[in-house]
Short mmCIF file of C-alpha atoms in Angstrom, two decimals:
data_model
loop_
_atom_site.label_atom_id
_atom_site.label_comp_id
_atom_site.label_asym_id
_atom_site.label_seq_id
_atom_site.Cartn_x
_atom_site.Cartn_y
_atom_site.Cartn_z
CA MET A 27 149.02 52.86 19.44
CA SER A 28 146.46 50.62 21.13
CA ASP A 29 146.76 52.24 24.55
CA LEU A 30 146.35 55.74 23.12
CA LEU A 31 143.06 57.47 23.77
CA ARG A 32 140.99 58.23 20.68
CA LEU A 33 139.31 61.57 20.17
CA GLY A 34 135.56 61.50 19.63
CA LEU A 35 136.23 62.93 16.15
CA ASN A 36 138.96 60.39 15.35
CA ASP A 37 137.10 58.94 12.36
CA LEU A 38 136.56 62.42 10.91
CA HIS A 39 140.29 63.20 11.23
CA GLU A 40 141.15 59.99 9.40
CA GLU A 41 138.55 60.71 6.73
CA LEU A 42 140.13 64.16 6.25
CA GLY A 43 143.54 62.52 5.75
CA GLY A 44 144.92 63.55 9.14
CA LYS A 45 148.29 62.09 10.03
CA MET A 46 147.73 60.74 13.53
CA VAL A 47 150.53 60.85 16.10
CA PRO A 48 150.67 60.24 19.87
CA PHE A 49 150.38 63.44 21.93
CA ALA A 50 149.70 63.65 25.67
CA GLY A 51 148.28 60.11 25.63
CA TYR A 52 145.95 60.78 22.70
CA SER A 53 146.12 59.90 19.02
CA MET A 54 146.02 63.39 17.49
CA PRO A 55 146.18 64.81 13.95
CA VAL A 56 149.59 66.50 13.53
CA GLN A 57 148.74 67.61 9.99
CA TYR A 58 146.32 67.09 7.13
CA PRO A 59 147.19 66.73 3.43
CA MET A 60 147.57 70.53 3.13
CA GLY A 61 150.74 70.31 5.26
CA VAL A 62 151.94 72.32 8.27
CA LEU A 63 153.15 75.37 6.34
CA LYS A 64 149.96 75.89 4.34
CA GLU A 65 147.74 75.07 7.33
CA HIS A 66 149.54 77.75 9.30
CA LEU A 67 149.17 80.35 6.53
CA HIS A 68 145.54 79.37 5.95
CA THR A 69 144.75 80.04 9.62
CA ARG A 70 146.31 83.52 9.42
CA ALA A 71 144.52 84.28 6.13
CA ALA A 72 141.07 82.70 6.65
CA ALA A 73 140.06 80.26 9.41
CA GLY A 74 141.42 77.03 10.83
CA LEU A 75 139.49 74.40 12.78
CA PHE A 76 141.44 72.62 15.52
CA ASP A 77 140.29 69.65 17.59
CA VAL A 78 141.60 70.30 21.10
CA SER A 79 139.31 67.80 22.82
CA HIS A 80 142.33 66.27 24.56
CA MET A 81 142.39 69.28 26.88
CA GLY A 82 140.71 69.00 30.26
CA GLN A 83 137.35 70.70 30.82
CA VAL A 84 136.31 71.08 34.45
CA ILE A 85 133.38 72.69 36.22
CA LEU A 86 133.90 74.16 39.69
CA ARG A 87 130.44 74.03 41.27
CA PRO A 88 130.10 75.95 44.56
CA LYS A 89 128.74 74.03 47.52
CA GLY A 90 127.86 77.42 49.04
CA SER A 91 128.37 80.85 47.48
CA TYR A 92 130.16 81.58 44.18
CA GLU A 93 132.37 84.04 46.07
CA ALA A 94 133.61 81.33 48.46
CA THR A 95 134.57 79.10 45.51
CA ALA A 96 136.27 81.97 43.67
CA LEU A 97 138.30 82.90 46.76
CA ASP A 98 139.25 79.26 47.33
CA PHE A 99 140.31 78.78 43.70
CA GLU A 100 142.27 82.01 43.94
CA ARG A 101 144.44 80.53 46.68
CA LEU A 102 145.97 78.17 44.05
CA MET A 103 147.06 80.96 41.69
CA PRO A 104 148.70 84.43 41.76
CA VAL A 105 145.67 85.57 39.80
CA ASP A 106 142.58 87.68 40.57
CA VAL A 107 139.69 85.20 40.38
CA ALA A 108 137.26 86.98 42.70
CA GLY A 109 137.39 90.14 40.59
CA LEU A 110 136.55 88.43 37.29
CA ALA A 111 133.22 89.65 35.97
CA GLU A 112 130.42 87.28 34.99
CA GLY A 113 130.66 86.20 31.35
CA ARG A 114 134.41 86.77 31.23
CA GLN A 115 137.38 84.43 30.93
CA ARG A 116 140.92 84.90 32.26
CA TYR A 117 144.32 83.20 31.93
CA GLY A 118 145.56 81.51 35.11
CA LEU A 119 148.53 79.57 36.45
CA PHE A 120 148.69 76.95 39.20
CA THR A 121 151.90 77.53 41.14
CA ASN A 122 153.82 75.29 43.55
CA ASP A 123 155.40 76.23 46.89
CA ALA A 124 158.70 76.97 45.14
CA GLY A 125 156.98 79.47 42.84
CA GLY A 126 157.18 77.19 39.80
CA ILE A 127 154.26 76.61 37.42
CA LEU A 128 152.21 73.40 37.73
CA ASP A 129 150.06 74.24 34.71
CA ASP A 130 148.59 77.17 32.83
CA LEU A 131 144.87 77.30 32.19
CA MET A 132 141.81 79.35 31.27
CA PHE A 133 138.93 79.94 33.68
CA ALA A 134 135.59 81.64 33.19
CA ASN A 135 132.99 83.13 35.51
CA ARG A 136 129.68 81.62 34.43
CA GLY A 137 127.55 83.28 37.06
CA ASP A 138 126.87 80.50 39.53
CA HIS A 139 130.03 78.46 38.82
CA LEU A 140 133.47 78.51 37.18
CA PHE A 141 134.48 76.68 33.99
CA VAL A 142 138.15 75.73 33.67
CA VAL A 143 140.18 74.43 30.70
CA VAL A 144 143.57 72.85 31.46
CA ASN A 145 146.36 71.20 29.46
CA ALA A 146 145.90 67.57 28.44
CA ALA A 147 149.18 66.32 29.89
CA CYS A 148 148.41 67.92 33.27
CA LYS A 149 144.69 67.30 33.56
CA ALA A 150 144.76 64.32 35.95
CA ALA A 151 147.18 66.14 38.26
CA ASP A 152 145.22 69.39 37.98
CA ILE A 153 141.93 67.72 38.87
CA ALA A 154 143.55 65.98 41.87
CA HIS A 155 145.12 69.31 42.89
CA MET A 156 141.77 71.10 42.75
CA GLN A 157 139.96 68.27 44.53
CA ALA A 158 142.61 68.29 47.29
CA HIS A 159 142.34 72.04 47.89
CA LEU A 160 138.79 73.08 47.02
CA SER A 161 136.63 70.35 48.51
CA ALA A 162 135.50 72.46 51.48
CA THR A 163 133.70 74.92 49.22
CA THR A 164 133.47 73.32 45.80
CA GLU A 165 132.61 70.26 43.79
CA VAL A 166 135.32 69.63 41.17
CA LEU A 167 133.49 68.09 38.22
CA PRO A 168 135.52 66.89 35.20
CA VAL A 169 133.50 67.27 31.99
CA THR A 170 133.97 64.06 30.03
CA ASP A 171 131.11 64.17 27.53
CA ARG A 172 132.16 67.18 25.46
CA ALA A 173 134.57 67.86 22.63
CA LEU A 174 136.54 71.12 22.40
CA LEU A 175 137.05 72.77 19.03
CA ALA A 176 138.97 75.95 18.25
CA LEU A 177 138.11 78.10 15.25
CA GLN A 178 140.88 80.63 14.66
CA GLY A 179 141.68 83.28 12.08
CA PRO A 180 140.30 86.46 10.54
CA ALA A 181 137.32 84.62 8.99
CA ALA A 182 136.41 82.80 12.23
CA GLU A 183 133.76 85.34 13.21
CA ALA A 184 131.99 85.27 9.85
CA ALA A 185 132.12 81.47 9.72
CA LEU A 186 130.83 80.77 13.23
CA ALA A 187 128.27 83.58 13.07
CA ARG A 188 126.51 81.74 10.21
CA LEU A 189 125.68 79.01 12.72
CA VAL A 190 125.59 81.06 15.92
CA PRO A 191 124.84 84.74 15.13
CA GLN A 192 125.43 85.85 18.75
CA VAL A 193 129.19 85.25 18.52
CA ALA A 194 129.74 88.36 16.39
CA ALA A 195 128.97 90.56 19.38
CA MET A 196 131.43 88.81 21.72
CA ARG A 197 134.72 90.50 22.60
CA PHE A 198 138.11 88.87 23.31
CA MET A 199 137.77 86.68 26.44
CA ASP A 200 133.97 86.88 26.60
CA VAL A 201 132.20 83.57 27.24
CA ALA A 202 128.66 82.50 26.38
CA GLN A 203 126.48 79.39 26.67
CA VAL A 204 124.32 79.13 23.58
CA PRO A 205 121.67 76.50 22.79
CA THR A 206 122.00 75.28 19.18
CA VAL A 207 121.07 72.28 17.04
CA PHE A 208 124.46 70.82 18.06
CA GLY A 209 123.47 71.05 21.74
CA GLU A 210 124.43 73.80 24.17
CA LEU A 211 127.72 75.32 23.03
CA TRP A 212 130.10 76.84 25.58
CA ILE A 213 131.88 79.48 23.54
CA SER A 214 134.77 81.75 24.46
CA ARG A 215 136.27 84.36 22.15
CA SER A 216 139.85 83.22 22.63
CA GLY A 217 142.40 80.74 21.39
CA TYR A 218 146.10 80.06 21.25
CA THR A 219 147.22 81.20 17.81
CA GLY A 220 147.45 84.98 18.20
CA GLU A 221 144.44 85.30 15.90
CA ASP A 222 140.91 86.35 16.67
CA GLY A 223 138.72 83.31 17.08
CA TYR A 224 136.74 81.06 19.38
CA GLU A 225 137.04 77.96 21.49
CA ILE A 226 133.84 75.94 21.44
CA SER A 227 132.92 73.20 23.89
CA VAL A 228 130.26 71.02 22.26
CA PRO A 229 128.43 67.91 23.54
CA ASP A 230 129.94 64.73 22.07
CA GLY A 231 126.72 64.04 20.18
CA GLY A 232 126.87 67.37 18.35
CA ALA A 233 130.63 67.62 17.77
CA GLU A 234 130.80 65.91 14.38
CA GLY A 235 127.83 67.90 13.04
CA LEU A 236 129.38 71.18 14.17
CA ALA A 237 132.81 70.28 12.77
CA ARG A 238 131.33 69.22 9.41
CA ALA A 239 129.15 72.34 9.21
CA LEU A 240 132.22 74.54 9.75
CA LEU A 241 134.46 72.52 7.41
CA ALA A 242 131.84 72.82 4.66
CA MET A 243 132.48 76.58 4.59
CA ALA A 244 135.01 77.79 2.02
CA GLU A 245 137.07 79.71 4.60
CA VAL A 246 137.51 76.83 7.04
CA ALA A 247 140.19 74.13 6.81
CA PRO A 248 141.16 71.47 9.37
CA ILE A 249 144.46 72.29 11.07
CA GLY A 250 146.74 69.89 12.95
CA LEU A 251 149.01 70.13 15.97
CA GLY A 252 152.02 71.03 13.82
CA ALA A 253 150.56 74.35 12.72
CA ARG A 254 149.04 74.91 16.16
CA ASP A 255 152.62 74.87 17.50
CA SER A 256 154.07 77.25 14.89
CA LEU A 257 151.09 79.61 15.28
CA ARG A 258 151.44 79.83 19.08
CA LEU A 259 155.21 80.24 18.77
CA GLU A 260 154.80 83.21 16.40
CA ALA A 261 152.29 84.65 18.88
CA GLY A 262 154.89 84.34 21.66
CA LEU A 263 152.65 82.02 23.70
CA CYS A 264 154.13 79.46 26.11
CA LEU A 265 153.80 75.71 25.64
CA TYR A 266 153.55 74.03 29.05
CA GLY A 267 156.31 71.46 29.63
CA HIS A 268 158.62 73.35 27.29
CA ASP A 269 158.56 77.12 27.89
CA ILE A 270 157.11 76.91 31.38
CA ASP A 271 157.24 74.12 33.95
CA GLU A 272 157.63 73.42 37.66
CA THR A 273 161.04 75.14 37.72
CA THR A 274 160.08 78.39 35.96
CA SER A 275 158.29 81.13 37.86
CA PRO A 276 155.59 83.27 36.23
CA VAL A 277 157.87 86.30 36.58
CA GLU A 278 160.79 84.60 34.84
CA ALA A 279 158.37 83.48 32.15
CA GLY A 280 157.25 87.06 31.49
CA LEU A 281 153.69 86.25 32.55
CA THR A 282 153.44 89.15 35.01
CA TRP A 283 150.48 90.50 33.01
CA ALA A 284 148.57 87.51 34.39
CA ILE A 285 149.25 88.62 37.99
CA GLN A 286 146.69 91.34 38.66
CA LYS A 287 147.22 94.16 41.16
CA ALA A 288 144.87 92.60 43.73
CA ARG A 289 147.33 89.73 44.31
CA ARG A 290 150.55 91.79 44.30
CA THR A 291 152.24 93.46 47.24
CA GLY A 292 149.90 96.20 48.44
CA GLY A 293 146.91 94.68 46.66
CA ALA A 294 143.52 93.99 48.23
CA ARG A 295 144.25 90.22 48.46
CA GLU A 296 148.03 90.29 48.30
CA GLY A 297 149.93 86.98 48.27
CA GLY A 298 148.36 83.89 49.81
CA PHE A 299 149.10 81.66 46.81
CA PRO A 300 151.73 78.87 46.58
CA GLY A 301 155.20 80.30 45.97
CA ALA A 302 154.14 83.83 46.89
CA ALA A 303 157.46 84.58 48.62
CA ARG A 304 159.48 83.99 45.45
CA ILE A 305 156.96 85.44 43.03
CA LEU A 306 156.41 88.69 44.97
CA ARG A 307 160.16 89.05 45.53
CA GLU A 308 160.84 88.58 41.80
CA LEU A 309 158.14 91.11 40.96
CA ALA A 310 159.87 93.65 43.23
CA GLU A 311 163.51 92.88 42.47
CA GLY A 312 163.43 91.27 39.05
CA PRO A 313 164.12 87.59 38.33
CA ALA A 314 167.58 86.07 37.75
CA ARG A 315 166.61 84.91 34.25
CA ARG A 316 163.92 85.82 31.78
CA ARG A 317 162.04 84.22 28.91
CA VAL A 318 162.85 86.11 25.73
CA GLY A 319 162.09 85.96 22.04
CA LEU A 320 165.01 85.00 19.81
CA ARG A 321 165.68 85.50 16.12
CA PRO A 322 168.43 83.31 14.65
CA GLU A 323 170.38 84.88 11.79
CA GLY A 324 169.94 83.19 8.43
CA ARG A 325 167.41 80.45 7.75
CA ALA A 326 168.48 77.59 10.03
CA PRO A 327 165.97 77.04 12.83
CA MET A 328 167.22 76.79 16.42
CA ARG A 329 165.07 74.32 18.29
CA GLU A 330 164.41 73.34 21.90
CA GLY A 331 167.63 72.48 23.74
CA VAL A 332 170.00 74.78 21.82
CA GLU A 333 172.46 76.35 24.30
CA LEU A 334 172.89 80.12 24.21
CA TYR A 335 176.17 81.97 24.75
CA ALA A 336 177.33 85.55 25.27
CA GLY A 337 180.94 85.35 24.18
CA GLU A 338 182.24 82.21 25.89
CA THR A 339 179.73 82.36 28.76
CA ALA A 340 176.70 80.06 28.72
CA VAL A 341 173.71 82.34 29.43
CA GLY A 342 170.69 80.16 28.69
CA ARG A 343 168.85 77.72 26.50
CA ILE A 344 166.11 77.64 23.87
CA THR A 345 162.83 76.10 25.04
CA SER A 346 160.81 76.31 21.77
CA GLY A 347 161.98 77.04 18.30
CA GLY A 348 161.30 76.45 14.68
CA PHE A 349 160.42 78.19 11.47
CA GLY A 350 157.75 80.88 11.52
CA PRO A 351 155.78 80.52 8.28
CA SER A 352 154.19 83.99 8.54
CA VAL A 353 157.35 85.82 9.61
CA GLU A 354 159.21 83.73 7.00
CA ALA A 355 162.18 83.22 9.27
CA PRO A 356 163.35 81.00 12.10
CA ILE A 357 162.07 82.11 15.51
CA ALA A 358 162.56 80.80 19.02
CA MET A 359 162.02 81.53 22.68
CA GLY A 360 164.14 80.58 25.63
CA TYR A 361 165.54 81.64 28.99
CA VAL A 362 168.62 83.83 29.40
CA THR A 363 170.20 85.47 32.44
CA ALA A 364 168.55 88.82 33.16
CA ASP A 365 171.64 90.82 32.11
CA HIS A 366 171.34 89.38 28.58
CA ALA A 367 167.58 89.71 28.21
CA ALA A 368 167.34 93.20 26.66
CA THR A 369 165.88 93.34 23.15
CA GLY A 370 168.67 93.55 20.61
CA THR A 371 171.25 91.67 22.70
CA ALA A 372 173.54 89.70 20.40
CA LEU A 373 174.01 86.08 21.49
CA ALA A 374 175.10 82.84 19.85
CA GLY A 375 173.28 79.52 19.72
CA GLU A 376 175.18 76.29 19.38
CA LEU A 377 173.85 74.46 16.34
CA ARG A 378 175.48 71.19 15.27
CA GLY A 379 178.72 72.15 17.04
CA LYS A 380 178.89 75.63 15.52
CA ARG A 381 178.02 78.92 17.24
CA GLN A 382 175.55 80.88 15.11
CA PRO A 383 174.36 84.45 15.76
CA VAL A 384 170.96 84.94 17.36
CA THR A 385 169.42 88.19 18.64
CA VAL A 386 167.06 88.77 21.55
CA ALA A 387 163.80 90.01 20.02
CA ASP A 388 160.41 91.33 21.13
CA MET A 389 157.43 89.00 21.16
CA PRO A 390 154.97 88.36 19.65
CA PHE A 391 156.84 87.79 16.41
CA GLN A 392 153.55 88.14 14.55
CA PRO A 393 151.13 90.91 15.66
CA THR A 394 148.07 89.52 17.43
CA THR A 395 144.59 90.37 16.10
CA TYR A 396 142.38 89.80 19.15
CA LYS A 397 139.05 91.65 18.99
CA ARG A 398 139.16 93.61 22.24
CA MET B 19 168.02 55.37 -10.94
CA LYS B 20 169.33 53.73 -7.75
CA TYR B 21 168.08 54.13 -4.18
CA THR B 22 169.66 53.98 -0.71
CA LYS B 23 168.15 52.73 2.54
CA GLU B 24 168.35 56.35 3.72
CA HIS B 25 165.79 57.28 1.02
CA GLU B 26 168.20 59.02 -1.32
CA TRP B 27 168.06 58.59 -5.08
CA LEU B 28 171.22 58.36 -7.21
CA ARG B 29 171.17 59.20 -10.91
CA VAL B 30 174.21 58.77 -13.14
CA GLU B 31 175.02 61.63 -15.52
CA GLY B 32 178.22 60.81 -17.43
CA ASP B 33 180.90 60.23 -14.80
CA VAL B 34 179.06 61.97 -11.97
CA VAL B 35 176.22 60.79 -9.79
CA VAL B 36 173.44 63.20 -8.83
CA VAL B 37 171.99 62.76 -5.33
CA GLY B 38 168.56 63.78 -4.04
CA ILE B 39 165.89 62.49 -1.67
CA THR B 40 162.88 60.45 -2.67
CA GLU B 41 159.26 61.62 -2.75
CA HIS B 42 158.61 59.26 0.15
CA ALA B 43 161.35 60.98 2.20
CA ALA B 44 160.18 64.48 1.26
CA GLU B 45 156.65 63.66 2.28
CA ALA B 46 157.76 62.14 5.58
CA LEU B 47 159.90 65.19 6.38
CA GLY B 48 157.07 67.62 5.73
CA ASP B 49 157.60 71.18 4.52
CA VAL B 50 161.34 71.82 4.18
CA VAL B 51 162.37 75.27 5.43
CA PHE B 52 166.17 75.13 5.41
CA VAL B 53 168.89 73.23 3.57
CA GLU B 54 172.59 73.39 4.45
CA LEU B 55 174.73 72.26 1.54
CA PRO B 56 178.32 70.99 1.55
CA GLU B 57 181.25 72.93 0.07
CA PRO B 58 181.91 71.94 -3.54
CA GLU B 59 185.24 70.29 -4.28
CA THR B 60 185.37 68.42 -1.00
CA GLN B 61 186.31 64.78 -0.64
CA VAL B 62 183.78 62.80 1.39
CA GLY B 63 183.57 59.25 2.71
CA ALA B 64 180.57 56.94 2.49
CA GLY B 65 178.17 57.74 5.34
CA ASP B 66 179.53 61.24 6.01
CA GLU B 67 176.86 63.76 6.91
CA VAL B 68 177.02 66.20 4.03
CA CYS B 69 173.72 68.12 4.12
CA VAL B 70 171.30 69.21 6.82
CA ILE B 71 167.60 69.42 6.02
CA GLU B 72 165.28 71.21 8.41
CA SER B 73 161.56 70.77 7.98
CA VAL B 74 158.77 72.33 10.00
CA LYS B 75 159.03 69.23 12.18
CA ALA B 76 162.70 68.36 12.67
CA ALA B 77 166.28 68.37 11.43
CA SER B 78 167.71 65.47 9.48
CA ASP B 79 170.94 64.69 7.63
CA ILE B 80 171.75 63.56 4.15
CA LEU B 81 174.64 61.13 4.06
CA ALA B 82 177.15 60.72 1.27
CA PRO B 83 176.08 57.39 -0.27
CA VAL B 84 179.59 56.51 -1.42
CA GLU B 85 183.15 57.81 -1.21
CA GLY B 86 184.02 60.48 -3.76
CA GLU B 87 184.34 64.17 -4.49
CA ILE B 88 181.46 66.65 -4.28
CA VAL B 89 181.73 68.52 -7.58
CA ALA B 90 178.55 70.62 -7.51
CA VAL B 91 175.80 71.64 -5.10
CA ASN B 92 172.31 72.92 -5.87
CA GLU B 93 172.44 76.53 -4.64
CA LYS B 94 168.76 76.94 -5.53
CA LEU B 95 167.86 74.95 -2.42
CA ALA B 96 169.48 77.50 -0.11
CA ASP B 97 167.10 80.21 -1.38
CA ASN B 98 164.10 78.00 -2.01
CA PRO B 99 164.13 74.97 0.30
CA GLY B 100 160.47 74.31 -0.55
CA LEU B 101 161.66 72.87 -3.90
CA VAL B 102 162.44 69.68 -1.98
CA ASN B 103 158.70 69.16 -1.49
CA GLU B 104 157.66 70.46 -4.91
CA ASP B 105 160.04 68.51 -7.12
CA PRO B 106 162.15 66.10 -5.07
CA LEU B 107 163.12 63.91 -8.04
CA GLY B 108 163.92 66.77 -10.43
CA GLU B 109 164.86 70.33 -9.61
CA ALA B 110 165.60 69.59 -5.96
CA TRP B 111 168.77 67.56 -6.41
CA PHE B 112 171.22 68.22 -3.56
CA PHE B 113 174.74 67.56 -4.87
CA LYS B 114 176.75 65.84 -7.57
CA MET B 115 179.64 63.51 -6.81
CA LYS B 116 182.46 62.28 -8.97
CA LEU B 117 183.33 58.64 -8.35
CA ASP B 118 186.43 56.71 -9.35
CA ASP B 119 184.38 53.68 -10.16
CA LEU B 120 180.68 53.90 -10.96
CA SER B 121 180.24 50.15 -10.47
CA VAL B 122 179.91 50.75 -6.67
CA LEU B 123 176.38 51.91 -7.48
CA ASP B 124 175.42 48.36 -8.44
CA ASP B 125 175.07 47.55 -4.74
CA PHE B 126 172.15 49.96 -4.26
CA MET B 127 168.45 49.19 -4.71
CA ASP B 128 166.67 49.56 -8.01
CA GLU B 129 163.21 51.09 -8.17
CA ASP B 130 161.33 47.85 -7.53
CA GLU B 131 163.47 47.00 -4.52
CA TYR B 132 163.02 50.51 -3.12
CA LYS B 133 159.24 50.37 -3.60
CA GLU B 134 159.24 47.12 -1.66
CA LEU B 135 161.24 48.78 1.16
CA ILE B 136 158.76 51.62 1.60
CA GLY B 137 155.83 49.24 1.20
#
């Protein structure tokens, strides 16, 4: 464990009884004494506090105009960056020349610059990628002196508003920079659980104080990576490296909602991103395979790697799966050939040598409660 | 009570041995969400995989500790797999086996030896 990076809040996690495991090069709490199931249900019923400081925070500081940086950044993604309003955040995807996904991320327009949050496992590559492509217009500045906390669940607003009253007025995907006793907080009303809530970037010096102030509230419990995974799975959200990677296109992955009109065929700034030929073709003609939700029959979970069959024909594979504590049933997602992707299609998953029934299902499995 | 290296406990009741998993094992597995039980009245060999336990984290097997016949299974676990976490040493037994010779159990660990194993 000695070569693992420690989170700034490592001592607090250990004090709270967190079970620390290696994840993306960091020692991370996978669960606390409450356990994954109860942590998951607590987040859906009240509020959960997650330490996601392993993720990469990056500032894109224009050397010239904001517009030049936004247009440059836009060339790395099939996403409308230039059209994003000030004070708003959007989901983005770096693509490669083959139309695969290098990483998924969040970016925000903060007036005179952009703020980007990327996955931990990809952050070194993402920063190098941005530095290689944006240097003409933009300084790529990794933020290394801040923690990132997520507060998620129906009580998140009430809890955070006790410390930062302004957050009650924010809508889903709004961002704000708010001076507080914990230092300047960079808050977005977003998250990765399907619940309403916030992600809060806090200076290292204020992180423990903020975490303790939130944990002191009756509604708030610390939540580990285990429940973070089951929450995002129920919400139908992709985990990079599992449900999306360099071989899956955004269209196959069902992320077409992230490709705004401006970047599509006939749009104001059509194409011009890596892999545009494949991605625009798949948008027009449909992809050969699609990411779908899956509901195994019975109680046995089908996990990543389970092969899917229609009759005797192999049609795909599960990329994430487990038990959904809120839906009280096993749930999964995976890729199947397009002709077997319709909701309700009966397939079989091979589990311990036996083919078990599994049905293509709509996602999210659990309704989302974003405050739009 | 006897213990295996695979973190099962074995309790003799008359001429049958009741098999479950230890508190240590239940805690390490995390919340159990699915249990697949063997068919009663089946003959099994030592080391055969007879049950599957799925927790929120992963799938694992329970092995038959010795050769013998499965004479009963705990159907309650199919409907309420969480019992494994709530009462691993009591209500959450997995199966009962009939052995020809109970003296084979002498080879397994007693409580002190098991406690030493899990440190």
